[in-house]
PDB file of C-alpha atoms in Angstrom:
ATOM      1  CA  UNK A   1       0.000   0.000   0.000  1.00 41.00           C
ATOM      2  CA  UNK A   2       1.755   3.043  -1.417  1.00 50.00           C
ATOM      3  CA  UNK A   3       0.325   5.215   1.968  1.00 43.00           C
ATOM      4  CA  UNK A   4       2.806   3.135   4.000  1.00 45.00           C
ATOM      5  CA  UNK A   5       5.635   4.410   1.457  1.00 42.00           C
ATOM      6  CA  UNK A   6       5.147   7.741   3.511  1.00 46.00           C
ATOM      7  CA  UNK A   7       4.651   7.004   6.960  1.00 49.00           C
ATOM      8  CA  UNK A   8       6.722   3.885   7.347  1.00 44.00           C
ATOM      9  CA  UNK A   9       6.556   0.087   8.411  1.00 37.00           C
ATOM     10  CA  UNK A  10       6.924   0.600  11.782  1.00 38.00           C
ATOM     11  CA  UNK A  11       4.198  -1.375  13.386  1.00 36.00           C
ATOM     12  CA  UNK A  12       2.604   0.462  16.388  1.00 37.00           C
ATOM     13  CA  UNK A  13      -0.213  -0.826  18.466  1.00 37.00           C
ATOM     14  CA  UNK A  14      -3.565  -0.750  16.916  1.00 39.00           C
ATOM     15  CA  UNK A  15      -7.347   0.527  17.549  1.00 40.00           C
ATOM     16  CA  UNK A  16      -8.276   3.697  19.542  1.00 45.00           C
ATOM     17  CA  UNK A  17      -8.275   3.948  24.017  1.00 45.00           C
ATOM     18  CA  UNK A  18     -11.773   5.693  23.637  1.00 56.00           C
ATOM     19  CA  UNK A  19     -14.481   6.192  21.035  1.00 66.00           C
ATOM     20  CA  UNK A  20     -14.479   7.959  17.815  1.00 77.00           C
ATOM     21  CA  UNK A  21     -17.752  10.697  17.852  1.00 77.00           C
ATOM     22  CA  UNK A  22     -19.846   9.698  14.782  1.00 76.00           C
ATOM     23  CA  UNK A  23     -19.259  13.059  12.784  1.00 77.00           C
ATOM     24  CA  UNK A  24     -15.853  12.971  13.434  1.00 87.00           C
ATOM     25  CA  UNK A  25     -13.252  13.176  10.190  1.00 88.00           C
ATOM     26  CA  UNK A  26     -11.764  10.378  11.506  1.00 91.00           C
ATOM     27  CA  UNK A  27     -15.130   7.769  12.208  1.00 90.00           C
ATOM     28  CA  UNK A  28     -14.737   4.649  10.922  1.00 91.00           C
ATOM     29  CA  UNK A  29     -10.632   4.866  11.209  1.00 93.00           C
ATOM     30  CA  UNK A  30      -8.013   3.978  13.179  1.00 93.00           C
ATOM     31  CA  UNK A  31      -4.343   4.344  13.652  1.00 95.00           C
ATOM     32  CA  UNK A  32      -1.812   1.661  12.160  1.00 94.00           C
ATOM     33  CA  UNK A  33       1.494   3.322  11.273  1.00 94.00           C
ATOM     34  CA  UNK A  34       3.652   6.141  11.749  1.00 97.00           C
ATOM     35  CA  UNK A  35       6.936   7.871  10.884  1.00 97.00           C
ATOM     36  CA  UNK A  36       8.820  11.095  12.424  1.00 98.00           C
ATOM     37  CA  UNK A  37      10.594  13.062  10.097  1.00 98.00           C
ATOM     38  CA  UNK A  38      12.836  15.772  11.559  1.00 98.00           C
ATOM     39  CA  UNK A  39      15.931  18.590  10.822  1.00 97.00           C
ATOM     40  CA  UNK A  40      18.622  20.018  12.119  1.00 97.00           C
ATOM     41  CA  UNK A  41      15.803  23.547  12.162  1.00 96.00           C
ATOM     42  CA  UNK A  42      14.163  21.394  14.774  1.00 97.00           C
ATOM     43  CA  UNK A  43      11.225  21.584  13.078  1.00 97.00           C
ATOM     44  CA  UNK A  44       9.005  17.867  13.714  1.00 98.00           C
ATOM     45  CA  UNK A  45       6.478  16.185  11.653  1.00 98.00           C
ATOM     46  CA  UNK A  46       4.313  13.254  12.263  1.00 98.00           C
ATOM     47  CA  UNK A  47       2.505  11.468   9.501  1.00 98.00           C
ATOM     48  CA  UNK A  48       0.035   8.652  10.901  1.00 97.00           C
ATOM     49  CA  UNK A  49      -1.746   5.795   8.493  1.00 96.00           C
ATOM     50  CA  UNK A  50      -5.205   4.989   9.022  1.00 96.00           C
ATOM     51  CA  UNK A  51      -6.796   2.141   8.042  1.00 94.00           C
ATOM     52  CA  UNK A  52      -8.969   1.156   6.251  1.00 91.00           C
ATOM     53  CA  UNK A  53      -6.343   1.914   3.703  1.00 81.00           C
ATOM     54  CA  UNK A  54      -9.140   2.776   0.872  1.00 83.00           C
ATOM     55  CA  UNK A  55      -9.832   6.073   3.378  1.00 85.00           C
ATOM     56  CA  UNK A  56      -7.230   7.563   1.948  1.00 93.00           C
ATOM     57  CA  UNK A  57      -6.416   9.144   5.164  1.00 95.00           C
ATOM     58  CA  UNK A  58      -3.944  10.100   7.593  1.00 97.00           C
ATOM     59  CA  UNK A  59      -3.107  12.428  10.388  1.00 97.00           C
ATOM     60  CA  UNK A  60      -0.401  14.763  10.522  1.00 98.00           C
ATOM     61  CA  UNK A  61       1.310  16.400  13.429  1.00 98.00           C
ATOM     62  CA  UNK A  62       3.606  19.704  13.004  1.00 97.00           C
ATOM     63  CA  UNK A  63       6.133  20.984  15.750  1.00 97.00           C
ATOM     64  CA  UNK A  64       8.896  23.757  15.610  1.00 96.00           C
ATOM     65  CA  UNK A  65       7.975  24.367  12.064  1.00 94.00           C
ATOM     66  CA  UNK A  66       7.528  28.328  13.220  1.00 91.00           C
ATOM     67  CA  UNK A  67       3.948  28.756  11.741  1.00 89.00           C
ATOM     68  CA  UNK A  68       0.574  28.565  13.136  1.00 90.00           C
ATOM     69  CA  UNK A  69       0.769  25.045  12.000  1.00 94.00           C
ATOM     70  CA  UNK A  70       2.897  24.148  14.962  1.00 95.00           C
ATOM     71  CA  UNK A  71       0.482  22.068  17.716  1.00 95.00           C
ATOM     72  CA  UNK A  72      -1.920  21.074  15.074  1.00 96.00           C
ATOM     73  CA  UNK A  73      -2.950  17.744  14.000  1.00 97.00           C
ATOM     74  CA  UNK A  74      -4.684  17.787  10.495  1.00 97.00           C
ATOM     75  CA  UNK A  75      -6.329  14.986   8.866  1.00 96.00           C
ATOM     76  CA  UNK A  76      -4.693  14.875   5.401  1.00 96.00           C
ATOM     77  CA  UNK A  77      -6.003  12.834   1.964  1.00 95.00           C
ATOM     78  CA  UNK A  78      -3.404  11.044   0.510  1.00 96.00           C
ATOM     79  CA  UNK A  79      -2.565  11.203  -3.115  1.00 95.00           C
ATOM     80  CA  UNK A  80      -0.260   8.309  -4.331  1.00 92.00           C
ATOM     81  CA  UNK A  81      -0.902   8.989  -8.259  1.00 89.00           C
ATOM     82  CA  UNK A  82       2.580  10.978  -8.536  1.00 88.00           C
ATOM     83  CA  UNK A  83       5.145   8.624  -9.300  1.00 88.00           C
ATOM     84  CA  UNK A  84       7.584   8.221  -6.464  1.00 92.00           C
ATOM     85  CA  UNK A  85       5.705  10.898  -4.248  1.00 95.00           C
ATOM     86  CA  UNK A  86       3.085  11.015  -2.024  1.00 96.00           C
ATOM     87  CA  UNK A  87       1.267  14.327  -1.241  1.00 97.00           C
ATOM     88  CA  UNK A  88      -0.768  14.802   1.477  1.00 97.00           C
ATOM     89  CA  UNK A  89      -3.655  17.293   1.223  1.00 96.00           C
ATOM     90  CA  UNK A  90      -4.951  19.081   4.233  1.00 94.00           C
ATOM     91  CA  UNK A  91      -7.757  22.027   4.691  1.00 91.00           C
ATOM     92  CA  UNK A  92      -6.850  25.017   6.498  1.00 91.00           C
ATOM     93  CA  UNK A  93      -8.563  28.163   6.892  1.00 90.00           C
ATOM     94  CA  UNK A  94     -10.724  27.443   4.196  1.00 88.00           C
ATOM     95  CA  UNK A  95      -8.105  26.194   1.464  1.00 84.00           C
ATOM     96  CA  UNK A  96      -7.235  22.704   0.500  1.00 86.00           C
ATOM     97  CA  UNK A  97      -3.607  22.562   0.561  1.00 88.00           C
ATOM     98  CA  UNK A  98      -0.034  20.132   0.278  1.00 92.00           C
ATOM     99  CA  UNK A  99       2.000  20.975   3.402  1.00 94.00           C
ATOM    100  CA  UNK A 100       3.650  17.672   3.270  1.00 97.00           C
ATOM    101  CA  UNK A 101       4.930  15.929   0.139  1.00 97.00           C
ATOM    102  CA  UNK A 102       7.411  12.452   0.825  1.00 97.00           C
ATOM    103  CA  UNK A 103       9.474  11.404  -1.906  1.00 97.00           C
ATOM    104  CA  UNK A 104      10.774   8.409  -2.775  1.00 95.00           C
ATOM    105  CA  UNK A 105      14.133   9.900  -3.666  1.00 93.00           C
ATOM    106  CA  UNK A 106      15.761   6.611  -4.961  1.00 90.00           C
ATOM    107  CA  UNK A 107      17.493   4.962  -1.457  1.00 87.00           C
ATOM    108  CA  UNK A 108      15.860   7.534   0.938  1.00 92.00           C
ATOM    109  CA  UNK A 109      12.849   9.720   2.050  1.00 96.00           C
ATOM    110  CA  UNK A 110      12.628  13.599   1.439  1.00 97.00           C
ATOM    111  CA  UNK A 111       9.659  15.002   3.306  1.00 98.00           C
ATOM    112  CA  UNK A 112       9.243  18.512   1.606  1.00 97.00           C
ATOM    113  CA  UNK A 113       7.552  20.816   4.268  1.00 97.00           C
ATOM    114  CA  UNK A 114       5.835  24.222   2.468  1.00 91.00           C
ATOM    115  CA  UNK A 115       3.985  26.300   5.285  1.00 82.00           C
ATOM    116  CA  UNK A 116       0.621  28.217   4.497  1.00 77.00           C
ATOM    117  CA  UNK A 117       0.404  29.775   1.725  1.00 65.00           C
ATOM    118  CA  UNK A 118       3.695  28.291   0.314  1.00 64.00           C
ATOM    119  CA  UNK A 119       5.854  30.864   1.231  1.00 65.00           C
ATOM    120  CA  UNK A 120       8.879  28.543   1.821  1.00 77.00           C
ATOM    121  CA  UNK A 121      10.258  24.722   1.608  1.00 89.00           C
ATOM    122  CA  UNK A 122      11.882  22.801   3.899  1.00 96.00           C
ATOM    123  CA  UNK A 123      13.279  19.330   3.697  1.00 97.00           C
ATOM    124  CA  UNK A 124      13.154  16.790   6.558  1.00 98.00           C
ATOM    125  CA  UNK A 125      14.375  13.411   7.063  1.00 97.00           C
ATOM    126  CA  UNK A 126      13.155  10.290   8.662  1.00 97.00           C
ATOM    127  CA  UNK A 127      13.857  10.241  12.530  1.00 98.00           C
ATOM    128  CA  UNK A 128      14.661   6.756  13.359  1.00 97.00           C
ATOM    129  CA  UNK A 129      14.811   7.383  17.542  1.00 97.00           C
ATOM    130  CA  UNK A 130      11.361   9.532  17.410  1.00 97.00           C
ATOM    131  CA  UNK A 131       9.794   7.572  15.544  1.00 97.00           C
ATOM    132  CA  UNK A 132      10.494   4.033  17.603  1.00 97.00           C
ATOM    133  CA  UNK A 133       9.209   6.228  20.526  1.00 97.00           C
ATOM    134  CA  UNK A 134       5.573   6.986  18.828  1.00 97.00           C
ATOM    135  CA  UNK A 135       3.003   6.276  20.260  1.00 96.00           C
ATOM    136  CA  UNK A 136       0.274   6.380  17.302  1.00 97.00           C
ATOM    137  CA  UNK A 137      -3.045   6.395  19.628  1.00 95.00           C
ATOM    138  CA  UNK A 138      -1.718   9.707  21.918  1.00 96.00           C
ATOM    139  CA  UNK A 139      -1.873  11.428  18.426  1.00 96.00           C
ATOM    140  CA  UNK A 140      -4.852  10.230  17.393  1.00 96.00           C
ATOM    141  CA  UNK A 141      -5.937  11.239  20.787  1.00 95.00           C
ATOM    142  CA  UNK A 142      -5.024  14.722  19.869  1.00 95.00           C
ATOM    143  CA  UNK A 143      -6.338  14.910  17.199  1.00 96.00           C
ATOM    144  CA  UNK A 144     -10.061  14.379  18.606  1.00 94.00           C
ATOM    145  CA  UNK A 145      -8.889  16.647  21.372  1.00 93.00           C
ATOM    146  CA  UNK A 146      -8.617  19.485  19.049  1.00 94.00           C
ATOM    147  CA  UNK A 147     -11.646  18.474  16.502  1.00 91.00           C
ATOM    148  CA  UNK A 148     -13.914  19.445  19.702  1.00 88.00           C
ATOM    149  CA  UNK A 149     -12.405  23.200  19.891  1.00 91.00           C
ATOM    150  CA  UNK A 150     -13.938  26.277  18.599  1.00 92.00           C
ATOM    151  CA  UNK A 151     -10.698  27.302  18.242  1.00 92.00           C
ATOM    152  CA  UNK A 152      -9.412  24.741  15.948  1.00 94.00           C
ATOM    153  CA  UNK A 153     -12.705  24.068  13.884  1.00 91.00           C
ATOM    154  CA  UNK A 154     -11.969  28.454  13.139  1.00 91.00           C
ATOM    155  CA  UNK A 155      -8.805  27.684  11.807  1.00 91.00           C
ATOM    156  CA  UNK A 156     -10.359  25.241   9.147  1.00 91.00           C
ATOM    157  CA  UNK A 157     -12.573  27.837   7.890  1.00 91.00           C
ATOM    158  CA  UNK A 158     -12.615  29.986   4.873  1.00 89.00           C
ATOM    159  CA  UNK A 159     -10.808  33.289   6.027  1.00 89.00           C
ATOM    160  CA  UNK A 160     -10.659  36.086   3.688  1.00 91.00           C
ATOM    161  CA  UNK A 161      -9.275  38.642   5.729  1.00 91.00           C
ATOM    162  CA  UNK A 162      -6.167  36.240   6.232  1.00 89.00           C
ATOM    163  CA  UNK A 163      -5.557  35.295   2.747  1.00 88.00           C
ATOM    164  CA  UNK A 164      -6.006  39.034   1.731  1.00 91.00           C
ATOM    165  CA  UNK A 165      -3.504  40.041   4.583  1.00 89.00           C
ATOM    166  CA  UNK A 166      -1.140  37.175   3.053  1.00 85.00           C
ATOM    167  CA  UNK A 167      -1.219  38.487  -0.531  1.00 87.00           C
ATOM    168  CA  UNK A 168      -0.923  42.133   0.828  1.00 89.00           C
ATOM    169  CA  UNK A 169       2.661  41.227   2.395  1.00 88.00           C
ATOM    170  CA  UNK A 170       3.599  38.792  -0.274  1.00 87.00           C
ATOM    171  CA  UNK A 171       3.281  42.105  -2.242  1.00 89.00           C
ATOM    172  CA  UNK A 172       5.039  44.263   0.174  1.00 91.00           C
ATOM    173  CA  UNK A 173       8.043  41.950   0.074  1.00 90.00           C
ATOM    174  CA  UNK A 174       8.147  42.299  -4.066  1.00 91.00           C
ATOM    175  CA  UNK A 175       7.387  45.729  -3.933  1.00 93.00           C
ATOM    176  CA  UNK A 176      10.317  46.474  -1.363  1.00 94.00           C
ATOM    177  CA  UNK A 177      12.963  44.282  -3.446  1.00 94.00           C
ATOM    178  CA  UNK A 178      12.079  46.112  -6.590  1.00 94.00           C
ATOM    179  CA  UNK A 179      12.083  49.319  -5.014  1.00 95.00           C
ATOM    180  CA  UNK A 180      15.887  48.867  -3.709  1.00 95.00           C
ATOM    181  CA  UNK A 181      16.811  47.129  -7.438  1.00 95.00           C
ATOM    182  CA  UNK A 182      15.421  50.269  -9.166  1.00 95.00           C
ATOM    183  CA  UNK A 183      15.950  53.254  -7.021  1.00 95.00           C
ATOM    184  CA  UNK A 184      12.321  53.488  -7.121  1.00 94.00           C
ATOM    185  CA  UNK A 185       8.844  54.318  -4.784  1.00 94.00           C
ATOM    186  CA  UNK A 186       6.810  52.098  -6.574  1.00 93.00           C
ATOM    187  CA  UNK A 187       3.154  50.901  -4.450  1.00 92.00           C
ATOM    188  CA  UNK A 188       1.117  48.304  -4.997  1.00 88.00           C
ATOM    189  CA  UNK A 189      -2.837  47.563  -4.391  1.00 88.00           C
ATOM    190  CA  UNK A 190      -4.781  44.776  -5.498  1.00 89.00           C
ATOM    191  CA  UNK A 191      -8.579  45.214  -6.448  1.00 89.00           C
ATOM    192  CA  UNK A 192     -10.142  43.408  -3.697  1.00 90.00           C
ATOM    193  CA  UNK A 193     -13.632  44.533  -5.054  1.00 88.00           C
ATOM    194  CA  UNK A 194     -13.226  42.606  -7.754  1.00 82.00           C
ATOM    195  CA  UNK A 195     -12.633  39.126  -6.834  1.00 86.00           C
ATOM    196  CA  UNK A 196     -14.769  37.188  -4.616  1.00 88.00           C
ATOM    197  CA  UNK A 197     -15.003  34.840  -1.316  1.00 88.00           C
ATOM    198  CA  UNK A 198     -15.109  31.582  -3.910  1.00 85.00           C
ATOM    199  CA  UNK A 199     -12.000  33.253  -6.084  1.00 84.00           C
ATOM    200  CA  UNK A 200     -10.122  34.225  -3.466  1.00 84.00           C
ATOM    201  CA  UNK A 201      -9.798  30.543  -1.789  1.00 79.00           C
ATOM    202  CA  UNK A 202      -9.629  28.892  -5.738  1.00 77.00           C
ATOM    203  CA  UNK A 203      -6.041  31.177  -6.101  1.00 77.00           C
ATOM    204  CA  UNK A 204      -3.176  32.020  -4.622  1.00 76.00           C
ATOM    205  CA  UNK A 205      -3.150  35.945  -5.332  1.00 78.00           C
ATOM    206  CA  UNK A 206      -0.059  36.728  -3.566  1.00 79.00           C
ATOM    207  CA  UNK A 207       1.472  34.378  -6.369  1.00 79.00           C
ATOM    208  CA  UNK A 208      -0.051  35.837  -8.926  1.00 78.00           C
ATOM    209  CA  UNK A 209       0.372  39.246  -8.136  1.00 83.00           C
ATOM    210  CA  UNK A 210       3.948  39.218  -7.789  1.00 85.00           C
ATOM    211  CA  UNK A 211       5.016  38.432 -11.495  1.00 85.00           C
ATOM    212  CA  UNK A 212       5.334  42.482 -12.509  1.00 87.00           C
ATOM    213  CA  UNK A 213       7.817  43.717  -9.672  1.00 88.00           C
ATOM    214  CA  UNK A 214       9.629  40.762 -10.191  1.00 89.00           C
ATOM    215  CA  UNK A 215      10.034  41.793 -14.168  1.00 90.00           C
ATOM    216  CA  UNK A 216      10.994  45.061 -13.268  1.00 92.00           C
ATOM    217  CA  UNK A 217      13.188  43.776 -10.243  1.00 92.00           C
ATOM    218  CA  UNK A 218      15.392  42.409 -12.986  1.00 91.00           C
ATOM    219  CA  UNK A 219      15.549  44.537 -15.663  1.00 93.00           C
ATOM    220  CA  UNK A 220      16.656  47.034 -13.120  1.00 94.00           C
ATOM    221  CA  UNK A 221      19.703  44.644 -11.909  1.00 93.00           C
ATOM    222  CA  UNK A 222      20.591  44.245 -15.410  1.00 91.00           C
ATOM    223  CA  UNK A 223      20.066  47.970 -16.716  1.00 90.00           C
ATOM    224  CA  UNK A 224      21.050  51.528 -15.304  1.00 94.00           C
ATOM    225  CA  UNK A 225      18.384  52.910 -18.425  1.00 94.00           C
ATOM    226  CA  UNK A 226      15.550  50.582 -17.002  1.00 92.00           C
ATOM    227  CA  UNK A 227      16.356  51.872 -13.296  1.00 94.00           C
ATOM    228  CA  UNK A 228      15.807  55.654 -14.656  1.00 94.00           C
ATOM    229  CA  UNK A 229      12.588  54.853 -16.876  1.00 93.00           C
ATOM    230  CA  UNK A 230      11.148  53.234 -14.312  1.00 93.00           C
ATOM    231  CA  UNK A 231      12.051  56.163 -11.935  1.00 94.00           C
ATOM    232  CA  UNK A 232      10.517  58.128 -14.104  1.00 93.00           C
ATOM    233  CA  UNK A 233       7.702  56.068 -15.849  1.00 92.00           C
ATOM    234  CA  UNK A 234       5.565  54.320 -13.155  1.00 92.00           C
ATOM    235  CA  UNK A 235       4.733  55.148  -9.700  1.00 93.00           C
ATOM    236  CA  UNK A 236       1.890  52.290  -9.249  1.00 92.00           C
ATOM    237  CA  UNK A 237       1.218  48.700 -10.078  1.00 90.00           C
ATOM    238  CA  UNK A 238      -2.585  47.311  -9.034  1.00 89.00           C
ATOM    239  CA  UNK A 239      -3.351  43.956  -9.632  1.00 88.00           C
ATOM    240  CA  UNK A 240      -6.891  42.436 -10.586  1.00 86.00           C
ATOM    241  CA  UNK A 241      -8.583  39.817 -11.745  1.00 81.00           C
ATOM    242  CA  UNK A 242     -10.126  39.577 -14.663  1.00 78.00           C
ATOM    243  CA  UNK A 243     -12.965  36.977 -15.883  1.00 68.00           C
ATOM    244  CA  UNK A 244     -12.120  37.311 -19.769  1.00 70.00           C
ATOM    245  CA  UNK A 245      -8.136  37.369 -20.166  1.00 77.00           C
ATOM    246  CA  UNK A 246      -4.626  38.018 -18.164  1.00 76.00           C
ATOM    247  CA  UNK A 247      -3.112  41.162 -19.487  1.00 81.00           C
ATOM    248  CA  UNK A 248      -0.915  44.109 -18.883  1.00 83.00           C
ATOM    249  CA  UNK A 249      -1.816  47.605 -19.412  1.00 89.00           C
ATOM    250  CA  UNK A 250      -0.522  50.997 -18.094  1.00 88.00           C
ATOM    251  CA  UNK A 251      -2.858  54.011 -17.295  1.00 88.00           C
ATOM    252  CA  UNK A 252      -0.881  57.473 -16.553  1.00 86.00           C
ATOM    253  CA  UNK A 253       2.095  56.259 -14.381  1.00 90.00           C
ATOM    254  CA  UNK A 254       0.369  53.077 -12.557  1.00 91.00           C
ATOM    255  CA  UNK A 255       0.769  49.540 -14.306  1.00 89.00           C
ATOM    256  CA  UNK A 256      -2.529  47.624 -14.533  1.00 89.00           C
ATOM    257  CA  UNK A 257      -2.058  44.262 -13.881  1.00 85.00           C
ATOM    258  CA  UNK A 258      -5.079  41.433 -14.388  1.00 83.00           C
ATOM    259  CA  UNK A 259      -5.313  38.063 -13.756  1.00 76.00           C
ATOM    260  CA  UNK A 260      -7.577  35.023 -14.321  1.00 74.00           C
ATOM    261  CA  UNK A 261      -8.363  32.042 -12.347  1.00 68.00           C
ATOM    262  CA  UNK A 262      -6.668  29.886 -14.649  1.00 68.00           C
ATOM    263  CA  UNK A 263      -4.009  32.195 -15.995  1.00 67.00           C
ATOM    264  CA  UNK A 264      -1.752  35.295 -15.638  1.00 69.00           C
ATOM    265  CA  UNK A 265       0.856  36.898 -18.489  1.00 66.00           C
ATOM    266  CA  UNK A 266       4.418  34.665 -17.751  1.00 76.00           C
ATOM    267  CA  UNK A 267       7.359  36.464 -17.490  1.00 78.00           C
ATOM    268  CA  UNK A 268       8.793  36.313 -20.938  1.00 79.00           C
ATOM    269  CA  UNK A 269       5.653  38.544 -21.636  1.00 82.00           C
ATOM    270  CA  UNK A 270       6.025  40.607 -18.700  1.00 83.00           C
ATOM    271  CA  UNK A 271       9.247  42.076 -19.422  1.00 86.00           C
ATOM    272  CA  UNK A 272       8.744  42.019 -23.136  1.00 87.00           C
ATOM    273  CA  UNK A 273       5.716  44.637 -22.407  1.00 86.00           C
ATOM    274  CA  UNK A 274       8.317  46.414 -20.131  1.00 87.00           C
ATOM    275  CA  UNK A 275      10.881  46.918 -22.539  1.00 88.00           C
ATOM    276  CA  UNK A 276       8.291  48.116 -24.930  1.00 87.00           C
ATOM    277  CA  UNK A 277       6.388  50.235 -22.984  1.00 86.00           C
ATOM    278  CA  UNK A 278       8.995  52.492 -20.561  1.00 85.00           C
TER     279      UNK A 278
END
């Protein structure tokens, strides 16, 4: 069973010390295996099989990781159609995302740990020691524990203030890099009015809104004539979406940047309409 490729052979006692509540994600389950993967960060994470195997399901645990993630237990779907991976698919606030992907990477296991958002990657390795220490039920313990919070059951929903707040500073980074590569006082605003609850947790904006300050980041590393015409030329970049296409336009000094759910202008583009436009 390809699950087991992620979370180990290590066979740990089985069934659960208490009942399962009959709404729970987890009724109907139970813990079989687990694995410990650390790093020399110290950050810690747990992956635990349940059976039946056709579930599809597994917990998994986060420590020292540095996020909000850390102290969690998430129930993950497992996806074993990549070949030689296995990603693991987890809702949080309102998004279905891969924190955890193992791979198979030909004589050892590379857990590949990207916190919310995906705003970084980490690699871990298996943790022999932890792991023989594991005791698969006290996590699946947890894991009810914090099912039965407010608290926790908050952090599963859809939040759009958060994921606007996360774009906005994914944004502020790009906008602060190009600003020191250029010599520049570039801002940056996104149209919030114009992309909804449903859009908002479908996309990544912060991703997509990036793409033009890193254009001009590099032109302006490459060229003292693209650090003065953008001086000069633009003093604004607001990004969009739009339902029809992905395009760039520029209105007086501010660059008008749009986006669709399925597609925004790659870079090649991007700096082509630079180089033609300032």
């Amino acid at each position: 069973m390809r699950v087991l490729l992620a979370v180990g052979v290590v066979a740990l006692s089985l069934g659960c010390s208490r009942g399962v509540r009959p709404d729970s994600e987890v009724a109907g389950t139970k813990p079989t295996t687990g694995k410990v993967y650390t790093n020399e960060a110290g950050e810690k994470i747990t992956l635990i099989a349940l059976e039946p195997g056709d579930a599809k399901k597994a917990l998994v645990a986060f420590e020292g990781t540095k996020s909000e993630l850390d102290g969690q237990v998430l129930v993950a779907g497992v996806d074993t159609q990549q070949r030689r991976a296995v990603e693991y698919w987890t809702m949080w606030r309102g998004h279905k995302q891969r924190f955890v992907t193992v791979h198979d990477r030909g004589g050892y296991e590379d857990l590949v740990f990207s916190g919310v958002n995906h705003t970084g990657y980490t690699h871990l390795k298996p943790d022999t020691g932890k792991t023989g220490a594991l005791k698969v039920e006290k996590v699946f313990e947890r894991y009810q524990d914090l099912e039965g919070e407010k608290k926790y059951q908050g952090l599963l929903a859809f939040d759009r203030k958060f994921w606007t707040s996360q774009a906005e500073t994914q944004l502020s980074e790009a906008i602060a890099a190009t600003n020191k590569a250029c010599g520049s006082k570039l801002t940056s605003t996104v149209a919030w009015d114009s992309i909804t609850d449903a859009q908002i947790n479908k996309m990544s904006f912060g991703s997509y809104c990036v793409g033009p300050m890193e254009s001009l980041q590099k032109l302006c590393e490459r060229s003292d004539e693209a650090k003065r015409a953008v001086q000069q030329k633009l003093q604004a970049v607001e990004c969009r979406l739009d339902d029809a296409k992905a395009a760039l336009k520029m209105e007086a000094q501010k660059v008008i940047w749009s986006v669709t759910a399925d597609r925004t202008v790659q870079s090649d583009e991007t700096t082509t309409f630079f180089t033609d436009n300032l």
